mmCIF file of C-alpha atoms in Angstrom:
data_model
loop_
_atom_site.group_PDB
_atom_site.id
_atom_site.type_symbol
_atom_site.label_atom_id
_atom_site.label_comp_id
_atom_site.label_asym_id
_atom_site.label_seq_id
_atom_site.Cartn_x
_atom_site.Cartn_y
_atom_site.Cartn_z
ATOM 1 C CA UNK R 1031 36.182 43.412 146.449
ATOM 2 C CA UNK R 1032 36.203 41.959 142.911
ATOM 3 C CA UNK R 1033 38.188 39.124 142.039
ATOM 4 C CA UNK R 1034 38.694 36.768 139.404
ATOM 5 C CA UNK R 1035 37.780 32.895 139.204
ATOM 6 C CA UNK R 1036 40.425 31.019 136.631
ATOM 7 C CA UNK R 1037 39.089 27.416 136.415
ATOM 8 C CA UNK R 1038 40.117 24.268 134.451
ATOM 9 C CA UNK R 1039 36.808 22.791 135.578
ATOM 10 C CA UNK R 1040 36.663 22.291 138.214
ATOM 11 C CA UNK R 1041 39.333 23.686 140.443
ATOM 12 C CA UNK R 1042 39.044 28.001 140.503
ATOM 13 C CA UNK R 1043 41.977 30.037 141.281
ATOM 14 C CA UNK R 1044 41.267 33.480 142.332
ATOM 15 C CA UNK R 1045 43.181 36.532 141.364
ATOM 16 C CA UNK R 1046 42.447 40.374 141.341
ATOM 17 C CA UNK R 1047 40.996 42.606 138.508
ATOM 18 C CA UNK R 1048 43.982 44.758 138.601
ATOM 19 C CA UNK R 1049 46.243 42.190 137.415
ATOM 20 C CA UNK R 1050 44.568 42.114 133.970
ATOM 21 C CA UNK R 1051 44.990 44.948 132.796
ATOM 22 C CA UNK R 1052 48.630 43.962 131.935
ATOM 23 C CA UNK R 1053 49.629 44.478 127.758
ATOM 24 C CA UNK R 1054 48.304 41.106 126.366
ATOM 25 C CA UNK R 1055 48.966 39.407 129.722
ATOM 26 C CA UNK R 1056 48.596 35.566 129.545
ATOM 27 C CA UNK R 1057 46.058 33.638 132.317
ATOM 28 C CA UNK R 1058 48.151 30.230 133.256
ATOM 29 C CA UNK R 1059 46.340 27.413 134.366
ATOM 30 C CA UNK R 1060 46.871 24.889 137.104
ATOM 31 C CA UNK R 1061 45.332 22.026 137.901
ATOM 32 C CA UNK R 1062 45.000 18.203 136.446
ATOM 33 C CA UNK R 1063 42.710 19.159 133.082
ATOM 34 C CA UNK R 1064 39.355 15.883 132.188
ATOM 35 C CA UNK R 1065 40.251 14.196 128.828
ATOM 36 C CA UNK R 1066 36.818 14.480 127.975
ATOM 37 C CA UNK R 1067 36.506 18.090 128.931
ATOM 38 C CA UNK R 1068 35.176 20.271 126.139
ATOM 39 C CA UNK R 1069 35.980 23.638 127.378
ATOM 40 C CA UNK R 1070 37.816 25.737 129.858
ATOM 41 C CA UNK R 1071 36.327 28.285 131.861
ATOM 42 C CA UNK R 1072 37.183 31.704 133.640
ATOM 43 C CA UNK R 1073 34.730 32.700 136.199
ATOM 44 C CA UNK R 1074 34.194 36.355 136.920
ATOM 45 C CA UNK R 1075 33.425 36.544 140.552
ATOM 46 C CA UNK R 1076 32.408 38.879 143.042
ATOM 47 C CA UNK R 1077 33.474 39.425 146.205
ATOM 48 C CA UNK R 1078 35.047 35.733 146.975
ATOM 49 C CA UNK R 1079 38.391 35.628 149.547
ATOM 50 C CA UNK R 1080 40.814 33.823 148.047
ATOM 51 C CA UNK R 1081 40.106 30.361 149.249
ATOM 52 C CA UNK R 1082 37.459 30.473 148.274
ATOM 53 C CA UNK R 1083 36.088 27.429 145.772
ATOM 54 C CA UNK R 1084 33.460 27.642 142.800
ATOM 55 C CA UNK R 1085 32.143 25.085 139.719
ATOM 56 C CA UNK R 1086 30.754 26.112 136.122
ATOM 57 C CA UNK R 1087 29.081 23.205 134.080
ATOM 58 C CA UNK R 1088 28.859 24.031 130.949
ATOM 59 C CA UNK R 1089 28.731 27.372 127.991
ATOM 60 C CA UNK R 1090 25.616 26.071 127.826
ATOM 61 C CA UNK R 1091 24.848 25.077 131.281
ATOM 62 C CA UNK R 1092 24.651 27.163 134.602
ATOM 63 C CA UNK R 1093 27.084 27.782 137.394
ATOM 64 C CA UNK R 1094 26.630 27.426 140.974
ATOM 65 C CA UNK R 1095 27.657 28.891 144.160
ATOM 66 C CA UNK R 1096 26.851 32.705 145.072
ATOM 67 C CA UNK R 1097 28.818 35.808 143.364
ATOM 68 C CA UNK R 1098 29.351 34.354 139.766
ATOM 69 C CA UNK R 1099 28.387 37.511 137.349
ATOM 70 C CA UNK R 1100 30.176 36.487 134.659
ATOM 71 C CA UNK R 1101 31.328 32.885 133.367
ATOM 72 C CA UNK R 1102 34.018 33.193 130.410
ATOM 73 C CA UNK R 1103 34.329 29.760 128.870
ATOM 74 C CA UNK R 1104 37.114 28.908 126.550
ATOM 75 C CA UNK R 1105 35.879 26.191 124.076
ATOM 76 C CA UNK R 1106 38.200 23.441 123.477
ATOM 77 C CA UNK R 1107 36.241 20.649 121.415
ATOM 78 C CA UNK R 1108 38.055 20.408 118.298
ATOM 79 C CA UNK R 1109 35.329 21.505 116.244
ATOM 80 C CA UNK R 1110 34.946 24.836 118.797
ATOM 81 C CA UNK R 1111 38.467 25.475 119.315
ATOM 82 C CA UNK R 1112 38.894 29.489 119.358
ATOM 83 C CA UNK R 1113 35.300 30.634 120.452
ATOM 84 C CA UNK R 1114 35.389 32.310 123.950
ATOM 85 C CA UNK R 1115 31.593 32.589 125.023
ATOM 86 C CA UNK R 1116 30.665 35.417 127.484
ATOM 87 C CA UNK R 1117 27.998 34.162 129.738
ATOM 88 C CA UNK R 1118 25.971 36.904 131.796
ATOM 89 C CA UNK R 1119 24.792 35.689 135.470
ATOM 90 C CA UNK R 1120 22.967 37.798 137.924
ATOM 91 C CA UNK R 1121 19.662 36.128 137.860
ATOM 92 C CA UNK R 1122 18.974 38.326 141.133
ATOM 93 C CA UNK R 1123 19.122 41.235 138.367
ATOM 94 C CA UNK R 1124 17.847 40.090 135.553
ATOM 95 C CA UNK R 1125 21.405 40.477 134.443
ATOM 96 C CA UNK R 1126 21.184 44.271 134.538
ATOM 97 C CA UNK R 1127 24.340 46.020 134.144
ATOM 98 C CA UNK R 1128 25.778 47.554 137.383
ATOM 99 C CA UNK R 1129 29.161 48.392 138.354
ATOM 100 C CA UNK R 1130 30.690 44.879 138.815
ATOM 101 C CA UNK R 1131 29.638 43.819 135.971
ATOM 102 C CA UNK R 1132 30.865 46.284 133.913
ATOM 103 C CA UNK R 1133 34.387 45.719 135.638
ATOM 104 C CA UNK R 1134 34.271 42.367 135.130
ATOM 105 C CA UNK R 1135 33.248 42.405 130.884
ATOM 106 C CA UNK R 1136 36.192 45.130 130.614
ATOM 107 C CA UNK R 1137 38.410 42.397 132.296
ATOM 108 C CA UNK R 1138 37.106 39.975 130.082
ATOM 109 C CA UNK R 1139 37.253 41.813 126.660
ATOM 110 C CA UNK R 1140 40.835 43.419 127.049
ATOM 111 C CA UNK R 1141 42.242 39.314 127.627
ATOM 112 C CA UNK R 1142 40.483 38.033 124.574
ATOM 113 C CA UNK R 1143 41.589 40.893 122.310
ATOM 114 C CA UNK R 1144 44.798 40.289 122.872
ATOM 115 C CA UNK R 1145 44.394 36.303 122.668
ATOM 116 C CA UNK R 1146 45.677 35.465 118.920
ATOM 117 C CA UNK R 1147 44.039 32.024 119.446
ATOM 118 C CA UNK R 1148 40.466 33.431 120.324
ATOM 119 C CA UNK R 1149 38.879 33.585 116.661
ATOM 120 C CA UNK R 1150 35.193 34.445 117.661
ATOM 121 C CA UNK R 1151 33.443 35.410 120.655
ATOM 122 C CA UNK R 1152 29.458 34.860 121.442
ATOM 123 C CA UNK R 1153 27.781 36.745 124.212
ATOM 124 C CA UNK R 1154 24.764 35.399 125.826
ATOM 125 C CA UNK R 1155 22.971 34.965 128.960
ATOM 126 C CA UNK R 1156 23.195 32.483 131.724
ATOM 127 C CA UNK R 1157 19.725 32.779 133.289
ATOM 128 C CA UNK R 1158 16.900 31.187 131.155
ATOM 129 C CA UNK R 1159 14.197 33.810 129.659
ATOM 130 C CA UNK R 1160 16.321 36.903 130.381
ATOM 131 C CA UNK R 1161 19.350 38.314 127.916
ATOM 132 C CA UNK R 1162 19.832 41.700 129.468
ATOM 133 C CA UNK R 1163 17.324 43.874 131.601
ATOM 134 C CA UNK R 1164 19.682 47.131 130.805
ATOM 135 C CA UNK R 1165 21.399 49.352 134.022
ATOM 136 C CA UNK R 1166 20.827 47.969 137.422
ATOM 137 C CA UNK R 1167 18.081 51.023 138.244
ATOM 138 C CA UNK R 1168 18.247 49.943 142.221
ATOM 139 C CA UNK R 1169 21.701 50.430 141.969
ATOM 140 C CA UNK R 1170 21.506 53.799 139.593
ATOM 141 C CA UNK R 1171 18.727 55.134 141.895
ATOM 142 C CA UNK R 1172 21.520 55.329 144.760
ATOM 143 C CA UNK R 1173 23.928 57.048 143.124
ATOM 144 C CA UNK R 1174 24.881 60.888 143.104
ATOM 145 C CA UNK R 1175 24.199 62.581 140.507
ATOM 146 C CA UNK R 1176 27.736 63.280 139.909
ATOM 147 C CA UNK R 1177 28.099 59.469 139.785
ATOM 148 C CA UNK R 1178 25.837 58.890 137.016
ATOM 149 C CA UNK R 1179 27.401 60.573 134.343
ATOM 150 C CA UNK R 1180 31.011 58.666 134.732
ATOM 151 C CA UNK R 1181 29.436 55.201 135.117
ATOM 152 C CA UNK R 1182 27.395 55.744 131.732
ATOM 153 C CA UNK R 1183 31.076 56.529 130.321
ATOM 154 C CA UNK R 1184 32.438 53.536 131.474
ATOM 155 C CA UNK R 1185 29.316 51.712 130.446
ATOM 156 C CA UNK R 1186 29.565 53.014 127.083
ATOM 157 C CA UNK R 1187 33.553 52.750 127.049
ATOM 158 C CA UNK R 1188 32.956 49.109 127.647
ATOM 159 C CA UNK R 1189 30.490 48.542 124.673
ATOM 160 C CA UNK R 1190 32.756 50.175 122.460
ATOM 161 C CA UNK R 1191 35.605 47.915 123.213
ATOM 162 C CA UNK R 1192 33.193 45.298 122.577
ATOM 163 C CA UNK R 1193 31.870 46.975 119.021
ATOM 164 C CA UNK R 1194 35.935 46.728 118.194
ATOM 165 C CA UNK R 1195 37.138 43.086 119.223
ATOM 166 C CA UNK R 1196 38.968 42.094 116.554
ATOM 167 C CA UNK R 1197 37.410 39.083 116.206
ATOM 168 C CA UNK R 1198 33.829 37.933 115.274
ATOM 169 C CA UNK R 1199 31.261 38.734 118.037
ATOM 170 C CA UNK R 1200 27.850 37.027 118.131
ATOM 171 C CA UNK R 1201 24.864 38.243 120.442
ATOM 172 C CA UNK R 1202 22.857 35.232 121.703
ATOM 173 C CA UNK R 1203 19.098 36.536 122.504
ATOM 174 C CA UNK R 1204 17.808 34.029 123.845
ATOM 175 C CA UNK R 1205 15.359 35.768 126.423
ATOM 176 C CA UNK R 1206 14.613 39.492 127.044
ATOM 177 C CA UNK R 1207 17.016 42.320 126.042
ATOM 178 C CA UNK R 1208 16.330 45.858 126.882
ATOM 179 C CA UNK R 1209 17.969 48.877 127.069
ATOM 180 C CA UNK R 1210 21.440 48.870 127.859
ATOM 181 C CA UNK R 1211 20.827 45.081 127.131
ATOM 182 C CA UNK R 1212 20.212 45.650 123.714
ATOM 183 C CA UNK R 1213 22.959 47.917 123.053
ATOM 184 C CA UNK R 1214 25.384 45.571 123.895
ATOM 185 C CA UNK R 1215 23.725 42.884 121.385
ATOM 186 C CA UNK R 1216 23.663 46.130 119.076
ATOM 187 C CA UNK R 1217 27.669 46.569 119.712
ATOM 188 C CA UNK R 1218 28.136 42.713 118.135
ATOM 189 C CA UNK R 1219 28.802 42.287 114.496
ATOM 190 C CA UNK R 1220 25.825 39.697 114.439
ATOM 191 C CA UNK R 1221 22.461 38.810 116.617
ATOM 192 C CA UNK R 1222 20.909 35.760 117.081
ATOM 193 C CA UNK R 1223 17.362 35.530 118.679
ATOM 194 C CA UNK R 1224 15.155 33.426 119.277
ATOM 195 C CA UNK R 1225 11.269 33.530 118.810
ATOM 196 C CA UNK R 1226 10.137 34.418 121.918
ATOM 197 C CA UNK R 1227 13.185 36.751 122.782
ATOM 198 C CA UNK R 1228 11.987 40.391 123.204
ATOM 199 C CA UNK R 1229 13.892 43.811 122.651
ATOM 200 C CA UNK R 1230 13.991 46.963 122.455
ATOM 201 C CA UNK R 1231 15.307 50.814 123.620
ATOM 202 C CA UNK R 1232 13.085 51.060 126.316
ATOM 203 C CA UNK R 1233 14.971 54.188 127.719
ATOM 204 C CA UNK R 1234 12.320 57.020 127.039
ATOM 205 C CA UNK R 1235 9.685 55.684 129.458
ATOM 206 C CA UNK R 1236 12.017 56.454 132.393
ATOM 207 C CA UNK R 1237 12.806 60.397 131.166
ATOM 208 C CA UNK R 1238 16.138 59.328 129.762
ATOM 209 C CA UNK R 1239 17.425 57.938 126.037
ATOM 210 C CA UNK R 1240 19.744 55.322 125.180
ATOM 211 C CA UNK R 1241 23.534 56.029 126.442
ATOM 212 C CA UNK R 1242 25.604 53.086 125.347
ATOM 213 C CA UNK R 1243 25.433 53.529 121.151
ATOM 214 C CA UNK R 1244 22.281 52.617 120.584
ATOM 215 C CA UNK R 1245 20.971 55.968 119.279
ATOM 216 C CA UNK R 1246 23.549 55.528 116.490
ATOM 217 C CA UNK R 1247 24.125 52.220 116.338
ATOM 218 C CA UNK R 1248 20.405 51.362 116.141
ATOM 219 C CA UNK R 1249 19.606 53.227 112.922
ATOM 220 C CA UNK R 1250 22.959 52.374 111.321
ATOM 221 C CA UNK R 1251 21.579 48.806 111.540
ATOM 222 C CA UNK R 1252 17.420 49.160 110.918
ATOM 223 C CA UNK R 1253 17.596 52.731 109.002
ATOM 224 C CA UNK R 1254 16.843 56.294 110.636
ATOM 225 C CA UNK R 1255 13.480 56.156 110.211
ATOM 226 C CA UNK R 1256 12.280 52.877 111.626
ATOM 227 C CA UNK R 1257 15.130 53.781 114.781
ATOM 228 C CA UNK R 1258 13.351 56.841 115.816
ATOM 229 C CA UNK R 1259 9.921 55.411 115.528
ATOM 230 C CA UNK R 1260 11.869 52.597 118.290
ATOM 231 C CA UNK R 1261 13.448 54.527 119.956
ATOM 232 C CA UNK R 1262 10.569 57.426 120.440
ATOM 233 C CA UNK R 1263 8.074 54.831 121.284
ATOM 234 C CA UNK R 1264 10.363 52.067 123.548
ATOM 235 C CA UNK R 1265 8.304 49.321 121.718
ATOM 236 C CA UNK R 1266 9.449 45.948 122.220
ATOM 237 C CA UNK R 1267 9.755 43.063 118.938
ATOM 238 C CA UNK R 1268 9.926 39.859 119.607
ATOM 239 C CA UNK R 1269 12.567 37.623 117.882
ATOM 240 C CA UNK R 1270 10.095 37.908 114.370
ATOM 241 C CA UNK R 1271 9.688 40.940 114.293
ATOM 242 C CA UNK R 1272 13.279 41.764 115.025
ATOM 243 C CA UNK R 1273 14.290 39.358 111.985
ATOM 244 C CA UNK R 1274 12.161 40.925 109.652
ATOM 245 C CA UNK R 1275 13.411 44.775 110.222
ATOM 246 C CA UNK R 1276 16.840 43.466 110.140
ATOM 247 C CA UNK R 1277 17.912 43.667 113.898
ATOM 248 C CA UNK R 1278 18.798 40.215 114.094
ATOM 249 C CA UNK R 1279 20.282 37.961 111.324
ATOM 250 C CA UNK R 1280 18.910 34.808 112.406
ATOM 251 C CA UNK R 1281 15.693 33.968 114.348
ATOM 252 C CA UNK R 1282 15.090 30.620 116.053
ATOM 253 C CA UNK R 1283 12.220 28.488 117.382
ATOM 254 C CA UNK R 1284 13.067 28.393 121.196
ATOM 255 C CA UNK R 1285 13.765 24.650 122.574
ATOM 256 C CA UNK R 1286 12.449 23.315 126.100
ATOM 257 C CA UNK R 1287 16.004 24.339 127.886
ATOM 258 C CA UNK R 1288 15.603 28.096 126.498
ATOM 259 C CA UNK R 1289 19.086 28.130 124.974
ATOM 260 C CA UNK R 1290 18.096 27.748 120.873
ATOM 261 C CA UNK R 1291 19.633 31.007 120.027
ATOM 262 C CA UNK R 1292 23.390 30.436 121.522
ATOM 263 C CA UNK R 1293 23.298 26.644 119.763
ATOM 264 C CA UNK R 1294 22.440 29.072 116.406
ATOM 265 C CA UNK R 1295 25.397 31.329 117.420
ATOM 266 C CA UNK R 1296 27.657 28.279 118.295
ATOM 267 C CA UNK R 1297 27.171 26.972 114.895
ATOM 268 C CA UNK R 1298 27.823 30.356 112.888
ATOM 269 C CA UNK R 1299 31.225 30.587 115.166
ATOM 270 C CA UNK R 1300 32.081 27.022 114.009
ATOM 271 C CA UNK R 1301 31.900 28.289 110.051
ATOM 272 C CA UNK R 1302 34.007 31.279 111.363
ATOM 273 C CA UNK R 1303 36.847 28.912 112.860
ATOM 274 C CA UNK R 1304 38.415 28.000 109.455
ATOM 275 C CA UNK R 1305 40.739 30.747 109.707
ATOM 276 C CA UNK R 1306 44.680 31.126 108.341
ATOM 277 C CA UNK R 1307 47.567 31.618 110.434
ATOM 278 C CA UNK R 1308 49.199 35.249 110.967
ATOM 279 C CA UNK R 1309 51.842 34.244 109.030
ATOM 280 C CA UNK R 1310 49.883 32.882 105.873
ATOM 281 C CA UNK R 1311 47.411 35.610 106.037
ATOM 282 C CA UNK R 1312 50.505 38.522 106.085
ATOM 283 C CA UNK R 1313 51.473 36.911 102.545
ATOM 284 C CA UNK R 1314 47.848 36.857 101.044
ATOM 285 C CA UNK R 1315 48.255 40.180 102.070
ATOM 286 C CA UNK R 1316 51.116 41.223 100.282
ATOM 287 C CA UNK R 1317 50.272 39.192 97.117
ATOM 288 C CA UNK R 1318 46.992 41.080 96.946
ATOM 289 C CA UNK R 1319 48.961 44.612 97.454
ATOM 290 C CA UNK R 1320 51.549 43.712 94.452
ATOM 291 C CA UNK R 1321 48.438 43.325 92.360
ATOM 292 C CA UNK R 1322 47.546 47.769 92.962
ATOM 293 C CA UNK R 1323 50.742 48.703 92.439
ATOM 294 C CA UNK R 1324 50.692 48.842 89.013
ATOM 295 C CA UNK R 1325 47.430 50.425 88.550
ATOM 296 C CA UNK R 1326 46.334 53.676 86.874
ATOM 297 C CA UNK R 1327 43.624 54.065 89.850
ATOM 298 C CA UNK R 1328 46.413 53.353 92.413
ATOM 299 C CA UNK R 1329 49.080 56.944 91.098
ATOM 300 C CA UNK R 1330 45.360 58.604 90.500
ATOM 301 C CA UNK R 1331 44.866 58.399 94.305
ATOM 302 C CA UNK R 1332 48.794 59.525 94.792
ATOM 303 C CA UNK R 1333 48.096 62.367 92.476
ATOM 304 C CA UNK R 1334 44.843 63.434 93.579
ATOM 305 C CA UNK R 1335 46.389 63.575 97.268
ATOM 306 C CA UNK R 1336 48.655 65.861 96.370
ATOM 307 C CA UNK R 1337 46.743 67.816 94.424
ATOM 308 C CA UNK R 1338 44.370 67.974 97.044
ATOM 309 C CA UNK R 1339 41.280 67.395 94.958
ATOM 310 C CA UNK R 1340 38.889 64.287 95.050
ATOM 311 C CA UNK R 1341 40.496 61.384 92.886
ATOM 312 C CA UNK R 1342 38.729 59.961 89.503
ATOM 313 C CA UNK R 1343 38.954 56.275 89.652
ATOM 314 C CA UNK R 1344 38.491 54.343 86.431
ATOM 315 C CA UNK R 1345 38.884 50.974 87.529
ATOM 316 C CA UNK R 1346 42.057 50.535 85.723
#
């Protein structure tokens, strides 16, 4: 049974999956809140009765007691305000993806979307020298084949939604990434590795390709050519070479706790904070639209439309 852990640190409530998936449903919080605190945090767990009790330390610490698969920390330093970091935690798994897990990012990714005070989002593991190991093979290797088919769906569902947050999503590689791994990272608008991070599509040495996007998303990002050669082979780059073909924006030099990639990804959320209201931001919008309205290019596009022929923009 899959529940959910919703902690001001450190007191967890638990509540069920299904109640989520509500239109832009709003967690409350209980619970006496430290002054000093820097973050909240909602703990995906597995399997935990309702009583049951469970601590997270830090978005860039690690969580104990058994179950946690996913730790969803809301940042609340004034200088992080509005970045929601994902943490990945089955250490058991390398943080392969299996069917919990993929429950419990859904969960996550349809209460951010709808959170107007979320303004970036940074995924990244929990457990040191591993990002994401791609599909949880024990667990694929005992189901039907019937089953497979629909759980890649979902699997590839769930990327998507992550490829269309609203807001700005950061991969953190800060250890291995493989696979289904790397097609997540591949689903965020930017990637962060460090050094000695490794990754790759490493799908075609077990008789199968990439199912999540990363057959188009792959080439979209390092060019068709270079993606096949990848993909064909399942060769691995480290954080290097992934920098210099483009896969990642940013490479770092890894630090003695293993977590030099998410402190790179905190700091490009920070620049992304500075952000305008709705409100402000609906009349930059409509200032800039006044400004086409008088254009040539602007009754060009109405005229080609209905003339049903490809417009001729001037510029004017």
């Amino acid at each position: 049974m899959a529940a959910l852990i919703v902690a001001p640190r450190p007191r967890v409530l638990c509540r069920s999956v299904a109640g989520l998936f509500t239109r832009c449903s709003a967690l409350r919080y209980s619970g006496a809140r430290r002054g000093s605190a820097a973050f909240k945090s909602r703990a995906v767990k597995v399997g935990v009765p309702p009583a049951a009790k469970c601590y997270s330390e830090s978005a860039s610490g690690s969580a104990t007691g058994p179950g946690l698969e996913l730790l969803v920390h809301y940042l609340e330093a004034s200088e992080s305000a509005g970045i929601v970091v994902f943490g990945i935690n089955r250490p058991q798994s390398k943080n392969a993806i299996s069917k919990n897990l993929v429950e419990m990012m859904t969960a996550a990714i349809e209460e951010v979307k709808c959170d107007k005070n979320v303004r970036a989002v940074i995924l990244r593991s929990e457990v040191p020298g591993i990002f994401c190991a791609g599909a949880d093979l024990k667990e694929r290797a005992k189901m039907q084949p019937s089953e497979v088919g629909p759980f890649v769906s979902k699997a590839r569902r769930l990327i998507n939604e992550l490829g269309n947050l609203p807001m700005p999503t950061i991969a953190a590689l800060d250890g291995t990434a493989l696979g289904g791994g790397l097609e997540m990272a591949l689903a965020c608008d930017i990637r962060v590795a460090a050094t000695s991070a490794k990754m790759g599509l490493v799908e075609t040495k077990l008789a199968i390709i990439p199912g999540a996007g990363g057959t188009q998303r792959l080439p979209r990002i390092v060019g068709v050519s270079l993606a096949k050669e990848l993909i064909f082979s399942g060769r691995l780059l480290d954080g290097t070479e992934a920098k210099v073909v483009r896969l990642v924006s940013h490479v770092v030099e890894q630090n003695e706790a293993g977590d030099a990639a998410y402190h790179r990804a905190l700091s490009l959320a920070k620049e992304f904070i500075p952000q305008v209201d709705l409100k402000t931001g609906l009349a930059i919008e409509e200032a800039c639209y006044a400004q086409v309205i008088p254009t040539k290019d602007r009754i060009e596009g109405l005229n080609a439309f209905k003339e049903k022929r490809l417009p001729r923009y001037t510029g004017e």
